[in-house]
């Protein structure tokens, strides 16, 4: 029985590892959108480095997807919610703008206004080549917003509001991502490189790897259950 329980725990851990909410991706159907979401990340140690927000085409460069951003918990003074009406303090690359509202070109019910103040950022994967390659992340081209030289204290949480809207459809798995890259200063001295890439949203079905992991967990439970009889 004890062995059975420890096996059960292992199965649950494996299943949890596959659906850890912090790493969850929202899978968006053809022409769909996520609604506003909030992402938060808590730093383990004192951190310095860069934050990148990105929307990317996948498999083509001609059908657009969009990433909206607002209400950053840290960033350029007076402009963490883009209320200066521009990208002061940010480095935008590709096709980006600061807007007061956004409606999906193919779905009028996917209509958005800022979660904070009057302005929000709009990144467009664009119906053409943005000139910004996203091949390092498995995409084709896209647009990004970059915050350089950020610092966070140990235990501090960074959060932001985001929404992903697509005009695309499977198998063109356009996606949005958030990347933390820099280094931790360890309490005992020394530094630790940090690279965290979060796939916020993606067009189409869950990746096979996720299905296999959750599926094998469920299969395992069924198998152990039968053996007890
Ligand atoms: Ca696309
Ligand atoms: Ca705002």
PDB file of C-alpha atoms and ligand atoms in Angstrom:
ATOM      1  CA  UNK A   1       0.000   0.000   0.000  1.00  0.00           C
ATOM      2  CA  UNK A   2       2.831   2.356   0.892  1.00  0.00           C
ATOM      3  CA  UNK A   3       4.479   1.658  -2.439  1.00  0.00           C
ATOM      4  CA  UNK A   4       1.182   2.196  -4.196  1.00  0.00           C
ATOM      5  CA  UNK A   5       0.828   5.618  -2.526  1.00  0.00           C
ATOM      6  CA  UNK A   6       4.343   6.704  -3.476  1.00  0.00           C
ATOM      7  CA  UNK A   7       3.703   5.669  -7.059  1.00  0.00           C
ATOM      8  CA  UNK A   8       0.459   7.619  -6.959  1.00  0.00           C
ATOM      9  CA  UNK A   9       2.356  10.682  -5.692  1.00  0.00           C
ATOM     10  CA  UNK A  10       4.832  10.354  -8.519  1.00  0.00           C
ATOM     11  CA  UNK A  11       2.033  10.157 -11.059  1.00  0.00           C
ATOM     12  CA  UNK A  12       0.397  13.249  -9.592  1.00  0.00           C
ATOM     13  CA  UNK A  13       3.699  15.118  -9.630  1.00  0.00           C
ATOM     14  CA  UNK A  14       4.182  14.237 -13.278  1.00  0.00           C
ATOM     15  CA  UNK A  15       0.669  15.414 -14.123  1.00  0.00           C
ATOM     16  CA  UNK A  16       1.152  18.625 -12.132  1.00  0.00           C
ATOM     17  CA  UNK A  17       4.470  19.279 -13.875  1.00  0.00           C
ATOM     18  CA  UNK A  18       2.637  19.129 -17.177  1.00  0.00           C
ATOM     19  CA  UNK A  19      -0.067  21.623 -16.198  1.00  0.00           C
ATOM     20  CA  UNK A  20       1.799  23.977 -13.846  1.00  0.00           C
ATOM     21  CA  UNK A  21      -0.359  27.109 -14.127  1.00  0.00           C
ATOM     22  CA  UNK A  22       2.701  29.381 -14.163  1.00  0.00           C
ATOM     23  CA  UNK A  23       3.742  27.822 -17.441  1.00  0.00           C
ATOM     24  CA  UNK A  24       0.291  27.287 -18.899  1.00  0.00           C
ATOM     25  CA  UNK A  25      -0.278  28.144 -22.518  1.00  0.00           C
ATOM     26  CA  UNK A  26      -3.731  29.219 -23.654  1.00  0.00           C
ATOM     27  CA  UNK A  27      -4.539  27.440 -26.917  1.00  0.00           C
ATOM     28  CA  UNK A  28      -6.616  29.665 -29.170  1.00  0.00           C
ATOM     29  CA  UNK A  29      -8.835  28.295 -31.953  1.00  0.00           C
ATOM     30  CA  UNK A  30      -8.794  29.706 -35.493  1.00  0.00           C
ATOM     31  CA  UNK A  31      -9.631  33.402 -35.424  1.00  0.00           C
ATOM     32  CA  UNK A  32      -9.940  33.336 -31.633  1.00  0.00           C
ATOM     33  CA  UNK A  33      -8.691  35.428 -28.707  1.00  0.00           C
ATOM     34  CA  UNK A  34      -7.838  34.928 -25.036  1.00  0.00           C
ATOM     35  CA  UNK A  35      -9.586  37.831 -23.347  1.00  0.00           C
ATOM     36  CA  UNK A  36      -7.500  39.831 -20.867  1.00  0.00           C
ATOM     37  CA  UNK A  37      -5.149  37.700 -18.756  1.00  0.00           C
ATOM     38  CA  UNK A  38      -2.670  38.569 -16.004  1.00  0.00           C
ATOM     39  CA  UNK A  39       0.780  37.032 -15.903  1.00  0.00           C
ATOM     40  CA  UNK A  40       2.985  37.253 -12.826  1.00  0.00           C
ATOM     41  CA  UNK A  41       6.471  36.062 -12.020  1.00  0.00           C
ATOM     42  CA  UNK A  42       8.215  36.159  -8.633  1.00  0.00           C
ATOM     43  CA  UNK A  43      11.997  36.495  -8.625  1.00  0.00           C
ATOM     44  CA  UNK A  44      13.866  33.990  -6.437  1.00  0.00           C
ATOM     45  CA  UNK A  45      16.887  36.217  -5.864  1.00  0.00           C
ATOM     46  CA  UNK A  46      17.966  39.754  -6.695  1.00  0.00           C
ATOM     47  CA  UNK A  47      17.677  39.974 -10.479  1.00  0.00           C
ATOM     48  CA  UNK A  48      19.042  42.242 -13.154  1.00  0.00           C
ATOM     49  CA  UNK A  49      18.445  41.841 -16.853  1.00  0.00           C
ATOM     50  CA  UNK A  50      15.939  42.251 -19.655  1.00  0.00           C
ATOM     51  CA  UNK A  51      12.256  41.533 -20.253  1.00  0.00           C
ATOM     52  CA  UNK A  52      10.853  40.825 -23.720  1.00  0.00           C
ATOM     53  CA  UNK A  53       7.214  40.671 -24.862  1.00  0.00           C
ATOM     54  CA  UNK A  54       6.691  39.122 -28.264  1.00  0.00           C
ATOM     55  CA  UNK A  55       4.090  38.078 -30.824  1.00  0.00           C
ATOM     56  CA  UNK A  56       5.143  35.825 -33.682  1.00  0.00           C
ATOM     57  CA  UNK A  57       3.964  34.289 -36.904  1.00  0.00           C
ATOM     58  CA  UNK A  58       4.539  30.566 -37.258  1.00  0.00           C
ATOM     59  CA  UNK A  59       4.900  28.836 -40.591  1.00  0.00           C
ATOM     60  CA  UNK A  60       4.019  31.917 -42.622  1.00  0.00           C
ATOM     61  CA  UNK A  61       4.425  35.684 -42.556  1.00  0.00           C
ATOM     62  CA  UNK A  62       1.078  36.749 -44.007  1.00  0.00           C
ATOM     63  CA  UNK A  63      -1.804  36.274 -41.533  1.00  0.00           C
ATOM     64  CA  UNK A  64      -1.643  38.426 -38.418  1.00  0.00           C
ATOM     65  CA  UNK A  65      -1.824  37.764 -34.725  1.00  0.00           C
ATOM     66  CA  UNK A  66      -1.759  40.469 -32.050  1.00  0.00           C
ATOM     67  CA  UNK A  67      -0.535  40.893 -28.483  1.00  0.00           C
ATOM     68  CA  UNK A  68      -2.016  43.608 -26.265  1.00  0.00           C
ATOM     69  CA  UNK A  69      -0.158  44.715 -23.125  1.00  0.00           C
ATOM     70  CA  UNK A  70      -1.088  47.016 -20.262  1.00  0.00           C
ATOM     71  CA  UNK A  71      -0.617  47.676 -16.554  1.00  0.00           C
ATOM     72  CA  UNK A  72       2.981  46.521 -16.048  1.00  0.00           C
ATOM     73  CA  UNK A  73       3.902  46.437 -12.356  1.00  0.00           C
ATOM     74  CA  UNK A  74       7.344  47.880 -13.155  1.00  0.00           C
ATOM     75  CA  UNK A  75       9.021  49.625 -16.050  1.00  0.00           C
ATOM     76  CA  UNK A  76       9.658  53.128 -17.401  1.00  0.00           C
ATOM     77  CA  UNK A  77       8.667  55.866 -14.959  1.00  0.00           C
ATOM     78  CA  UNK A  78       5.170  57.168 -15.730  1.00  0.00           C
ATOM     79  CA  UNK A  79       4.775  54.756 -18.635  1.00  0.00           C
ATOM     80  CA  UNK A  80       4.243  51.293 -17.124  1.00  0.00           C
ATOM     81  CA  UNK A  81       0.697  51.453 -18.539  1.00  0.00           C
ATOM     82  CA  UNK A  82       1.683  53.333 -21.741  1.00  0.00           C
ATOM     83  CA  UNK A  83      -0.134  56.446 -20.453  1.00  0.00           C
ATOM     84  CA  UNK A  84       2.446  58.732 -22.087  1.00  0.00           C
ATOM     85  CA  UNK A  85       0.749  57.584 -25.288  1.00  0.00           C
ATOM     86  CA  UNK A  86       4.013  56.287 -26.744  1.00  0.00           C
ATOM     87  CA  UNK A  87       6.874  53.843 -26.132  1.00  0.00           C
ATOM     88  CA  UNK A  88       9.063  56.162 -24.023  1.00  0.00           C
ATOM     89  CA  UNK A  89      11.419  53.925 -22.030  1.00  0.00           C
ATOM     90  CA  UNK A  90      10.795  50.823 -24.155  1.00  0.00           C
ATOM     91  CA  UNK A  91      12.546  49.442 -27.208  1.00  0.00           C
ATOM     92  CA  UNK A  92       9.904  48.416 -29.780  1.00  0.00           C
ATOM     93  CA  UNK A  93      10.877  46.293 -32.785  1.00  0.00           C
ATOM     94  CA  UNK A  94       8.697  45.357 -35.740  1.00  0.00           C
ATOM     95  CA  UNK A  95       5.118  46.592 -36.078  1.00  0.00           C
ATOM     96  CA  UNK A  96       4.038  48.167 -32.790  1.00  0.00           C
ATOM     97  CA  UNK A  97       1.785  51.000 -31.646  1.00  0.00           C
ATOM     98  CA  UNK A  98       0.153  52.526 -28.581  1.00  0.00           C
ATOM     99  CA  UNK A  99      -3.619  52.497 -28.955  1.00  0.00           C
ATOM    100  CA  UNK A 100      -6.807  53.351 -27.042  1.00  0.00           C
ATOM    101  CA  UNK A 101      -8.826  50.384 -28.320  1.00  0.00           C
ATOM    102  CA  UNK A 102      -8.461  47.325 -30.531  1.00  0.00           C
ATOM    103  CA  UNK A 103     -10.963  45.104 -32.335  1.00  0.00           C
ATOM    104  CA  UNK A 104     -10.068  41.942 -34.215  1.00  0.00           C
ATOM    105  CA  UNK A 105     -10.278  42.651 -37.963  1.00  0.00           C
ATOM    106  CA  UNK A 106     -12.151  39.371 -38.470  1.00  0.00           C
ATOM    107  CA  UNK A 107     -14.191  39.136 -35.255  1.00  0.00           C
ATOM    108  CA  UNK A 108     -16.042  42.272 -34.078  1.00  0.00           C
ATOM    109  CA  UNK A 109     -16.896  40.621 -30.732  1.00  0.00           C
ATOM    110  CA  UNK A 110     -13.175  40.449 -29.873  1.00  0.00           C
ATOM    111  CA  UNK A 111     -13.009  44.097 -28.803  1.00  0.00           C
ATOM    112  CA  UNK A 112     -10.567  45.428 -26.218  1.00  0.00           C
ATOM    113  CA  UNK A 113      -9.998  48.593 -24.202  1.00  0.00           C
ATOM    114  CA  UNK A 114      -7.108  49.189 -21.742  1.00  0.00           C
ATOM    115  CA  UNK A 115      -7.166  47.561 -18.304  1.00  0.00           C
ATOM    116  CA  UNK A 116      -5.452  50.665 -16.864  1.00  0.00           C
ATOM    117  CA  UNK A 117      -5.897  54.282 -17.970  1.00  0.00           C
ATOM    118  CA  UNK A 118      -6.521  55.236 -21.598  1.00  0.00           C
ATOM    119  CA  UNK A 119      -3.700  53.540 -23.511  1.00  0.00           C
ATOM    120  CA  UNK A 120      -2.271  50.066 -24.140  1.00  0.00           C
ATOM    121  CA  UNK A 121       0.467  48.581 -26.328  1.00  0.00           C
ATOM    122  CA  UNK A 122      -0.339  46.680 -29.526  1.00  0.00           C
ATOM    123  CA  UNK A 123       2.200  44.307 -31.097  1.00  0.00           C
ATOM    124  CA  UNK A 124       1.304  43.005 -34.573  1.00  0.00           C
ATOM    125  CA  UNK A 125       2.846  39.906 -36.181  1.00  0.00           C
ATOM    126  CA  UNK A 126       1.814  41.709 -39.380  1.00  0.00           C
ATOM    127  CA  UNK A 127       0.513  40.588 -42.779  1.00  0.00           C
ATOM    128  CA  UNK A 128       4.034  40.737 -44.235  1.00  0.00           C
ATOM    129  CA  UNK A 129       7.608  40.401 -43.019  1.00  0.00           C
ATOM    130  CA  UNK A 130       8.198  42.616 -39.978  1.00  0.00           C
ATOM    131  CA  UNK A 131      11.941  42.332 -40.525  1.00  0.00           C
ATOM    132  CA  UNK A 132      12.298  40.840 -37.042  1.00  0.00           C
ATOM    133  CA  UNK A 133      13.091  37.119 -37.165  1.00  0.00           C
ATOM    134  CA  UNK A 134      11.688  34.908 -34.409  1.00  0.00           C
ATOM    135  CA  UNK A 135      13.368  31.727 -35.665  1.00  0.00           C
ATOM    136  CA  UNK A 136      15.271  31.378 -32.376  1.00  0.00           C
ATOM    137  CA  UNK A 137      11.892  30.740 -30.717  1.00  0.00           C
ATOM    138  CA  UNK A 138      10.582  28.488 -33.475  1.00  0.00           C
ATOM    139  CA  UNK A 139       8.592  31.192 -35.272  1.00  0.00           C
ATOM    140  CA  UNK A 140       9.070  33.008 -38.567  1.00  0.00           C
ATOM    141  CA  UNK A 141       8.812  36.748 -37.958  1.00  0.00           C
ATOM    142  CA  UNK A 142       7.128  38.979 -35.430  1.00  0.00           C
ATOM    143  CA  UNK A 143       7.195  42.083 -33.275  1.00  0.00           C
ATOM    144  CA  UNK A 144       8.491  42.654 -29.794  1.00  0.00           C
ATOM    145  CA  UNK A 145       8.740  45.085 -26.947  1.00  0.00           C
ATOM    146  CA  UNK A 146      11.945  45.105 -24.960  1.00  0.00           C
ATOM    147  CA  UNK A 147      12.682  46.415 -21.464  1.00  0.00           C
ATOM    148  CA  UNK A 148      16.405  46.647 -20.871  1.00  0.00           C
ATOM    149  CA  UNK A 149      18.348  46.935 -17.603  1.00  0.00           C
ATOM    150  CA  UNK A 150      15.532  45.989 -15.236  1.00  0.00           C
ATOM    151  CA  UNK A 151      16.188  45.200 -11.571  1.00  0.00           C
ATOM    152  CA  UNK A 152      14.026  43.262  -9.129  1.00  0.00           C
ATOM    153  CA  UNK A 153      14.649  42.357  -5.494  1.00  0.00           C
ATOM    154  CA  UNK A 154      14.492  38.819  -4.150  1.00  0.00           C
ATOM    155  CA  UNK A 155      10.834  37.871  -3.640  1.00  0.00           C
ATOM    156  CA  UNK A 156       9.547  40.720  -5.795  1.00  0.00           C
ATOM    157  CA  UNK A 157       6.767  39.938  -8.274  1.00  0.00           C
ATOM    158  CA  UNK A 158       6.511  41.378 -11.778  1.00  0.00           C
ATOM    159  CA  UNK A 159       3.092  41.270 -13.426  1.00  0.00           C
ATOM    160  CA  UNK A 160       1.338  42.553 -16.528  1.00  0.00           C
ATOM    161  CA  UNK A 161      -1.998  42.266 -18.327  1.00  0.00           C
ATOM    162  CA  UNK A 162      -2.036  40.723 -21.795  1.00  0.00           C
ATOM    163  CA  UNK A 163      -4.381  39.479 -24.494  1.00  0.00           C
ATOM    164  CA  UNK A 164      -3.668  37.464 -27.646  1.00  0.00           C
ATOM    165  CA  UNK A 165      -5.891  37.837 -30.698  1.00  0.00           C
ATOM    166  CA  UNK A 166      -5.386  35.932 -33.947  1.00  0.00           C
ATOM    167  CA  UNK A 167      -6.663  36.023 -37.497  1.00  0.00           C
ATOM    168  CA  UNK A 168      -4.723  32.836 -38.208  1.00  0.00           C
ATOM    169  CA  UNK A 169      -5.688  29.159 -38.070  1.00  0.00           C
ATOM    170  CA  UNK A 170      -4.008  25.759 -37.659  1.00  0.00           C
ATOM    171  CA  UNK A 171      -1.476  24.596 -38.698  1.00  0.00           C
ATOM    172  CA  UNK A 172      -0.142  28.187 -38.518  1.00  0.00           C
ATOM    173  CA  UNK A 173       0.492  28.227 -34.783  1.00  0.00           C
ATOM    174  CA  UNK A 174       1.163  31.917 -34.202  1.00  0.00           C
ATOM    175  CA  UNK A 175       2.095  32.591 -30.589  1.00  0.00           C
ATOM    176  CA  UNK A 176       2.817  35.168 -27.909  1.00  0.00           C
ATOM    177  CA  UNK A 177       5.706  34.842 -25.472  1.00  0.00           C
ATOM    178  CA  UNK A 178       7.325  36.554 -22.494  1.00  0.00           C
ATOM    179  CA  UNK A 179      11.041  36.155 -21.845  1.00  0.00           C
ATOM    180  CA  UNK A 180      13.124  36.929 -18.759  1.00  0.00           C
ATOM    181  CA  UNK A 181      16.856  36.992 -19.437  1.00  0.00           C
ATOM    182  CA  UNK A 182      19.600  38.131 -17.105  1.00  0.00           C
ATOM    183  CA  UNK A 183      21.207  36.972 -13.918  1.00  0.00           C
ATOM    184  CA  UNK A 184      20.481  36.352 -10.267  1.00  0.00           C
ATOM    185  CA  UNK A 185      22.839  37.627  -7.580  1.00  0.00           C
ATOM    186  CA  UNK A 186      23.084  34.734  -5.137  1.00  0.00           C
ATOM    187  CA  UNK A 187      22.946  35.419  -1.376  1.00  0.00           C
ATOM    188  CA  UNK A 188      26.315  33.697  -0.832  1.00  0.00           C
ATOM    189  CA  UNK A 189      27.980  35.660  -3.627  1.00  0.00           C
ATOM    190  CA  UNK A 190      28.280  34.808  -7.289  1.00  0.00           C
ATOM    191  CA  UNK A 191      25.694  34.996 -10.028  1.00  0.00           C
ATOM    192  CA  UNK A 192      23.382  32.574 -11.805  1.00  0.00           C
ATOM    193  CA  UNK A 193      22.295  33.050 -15.418  1.00  0.00           C
ATOM    194  CA  UNK A 194      18.509  33.241 -15.881  1.00  0.00           C
ATOM    195  CA  UNK A 195      16.570  32.448 -19.040  1.00  0.00           C
ATOM    196  CA  UNK A 196      12.828  31.893 -18.661  1.00  0.00           C
ATOM    197  CA  UNK A 197      10.645  31.684 -21.758  1.00  0.00           C
ATOM    198  CA  UNK A 198       6.885  31.571 -21.269  1.00  0.00           C
ATOM    199  CA  UNK A 199       4.613  30.746 -24.174  1.00  0.00           C
ATOM    200  CA  UNK A 200       1.579  32.823 -23.179  1.00  0.00           C
ATOM    201  CA  UNK A 201      -0.752  31.759 -25.965  1.00  0.00           C
ATOM    202  CA  UNK A 202      -0.696  29.837 -29.215  1.00  0.00           C
ATOM    203  CA  UNK A 203      -3.007  29.117 -32.111  1.00  0.00           C
ATOM    204  CA  UNK A 204      -4.292  25.532 -32.326  1.00  0.00           C
ATOM    205  CA  UNK A 205      -4.319  22.365 -30.294  1.00  0.00           C
ATOM    206  CA  UNK A 206      -2.108  21.508 -27.288  1.00  0.00           C
ATOM    207  CA  UNK A 207       1.339  20.264 -28.196  1.00  0.00           C
ATOM    208  CA  UNK A 208       1.485  16.433 -28.419  1.00  0.00           C
ATOM    209  CA  UNK A 209       4.089  16.300 -25.625  1.00  0.00           C
ATOM    210  CA  UNK A 210       1.633  17.846 -23.148  1.00  0.00           C
ATOM    211  CA  UNK A 211      -1.126  15.443 -24.159  1.00  0.00           C
ATOM    212  CA  UNK A 212       1.176  12.439 -23.842  1.00  0.00           C
ATOM    213  CA  UNK A 213       2.308  13.508 -20.358  1.00  0.00           C
ATOM    214  CA  UNK A 214      -1.213  14.078 -19.020  1.00  0.00           C
ATOM    215  CA  UNK A 215      -2.478  10.991 -20.873  1.00  0.00           C
ATOM    216  CA  UNK A 216       0.216   8.722 -19.415  1.00  0.00           C
ATOM    217  CA  UNK A 217      -0.562  10.072 -15.928  1.00  0.00           C
ATOM    218  CA  UNK A 218      -4.224   9.137 -16.325  1.00  0.00           C
ATOM    219  CA  UNK A 219      -3.314   5.768 -17.824  1.00  0.00           C
ATOM    220  CA  UNK A 220      -1.042   5.137 -14.837  1.00  0.00           C
ATOM    221  CA  UNK A 221      -3.843   5.892 -12.375  1.00  0.00           C
ATOM    222  CA  UNK A 222      -6.182   3.504 -14.162  1.00  0.00           C
ATOM    223  CA  UNK A 223      -3.514   0.788 -14.153  1.00  0.00           C
ATOM    224  CA  UNK A 224      -2.771   1.074 -10.408  1.00  0.00           C
ATOM    225  CA  UNK A 225      -6.461   1.140  -9.610  1.00  0.00           C
ATOM    226  CA  UNK A 226      -6.998  -2.192 -11.336  1.00  0.00           C
ATOM    227  CA  UNK A 227      -4.019  -3.825  -9.645  1.00  0.00           C
ATOM    228  CA  UNK A 228      -5.434  -3.144  -6.158  1.00  0.00           C
ATOM    229  CA  UNK A 229      -8.510  -5.323  -6.714  1.00  0.00           C
TER     230      UNK A 229
HETATM  231 CA1  LIG B   1       0.509  34.185 -38.925  1.00  0.00          CA
HETATM  232 CA1  LIG B   2      -2.718  51.830 -19.829  1.00  0.00          CA
END
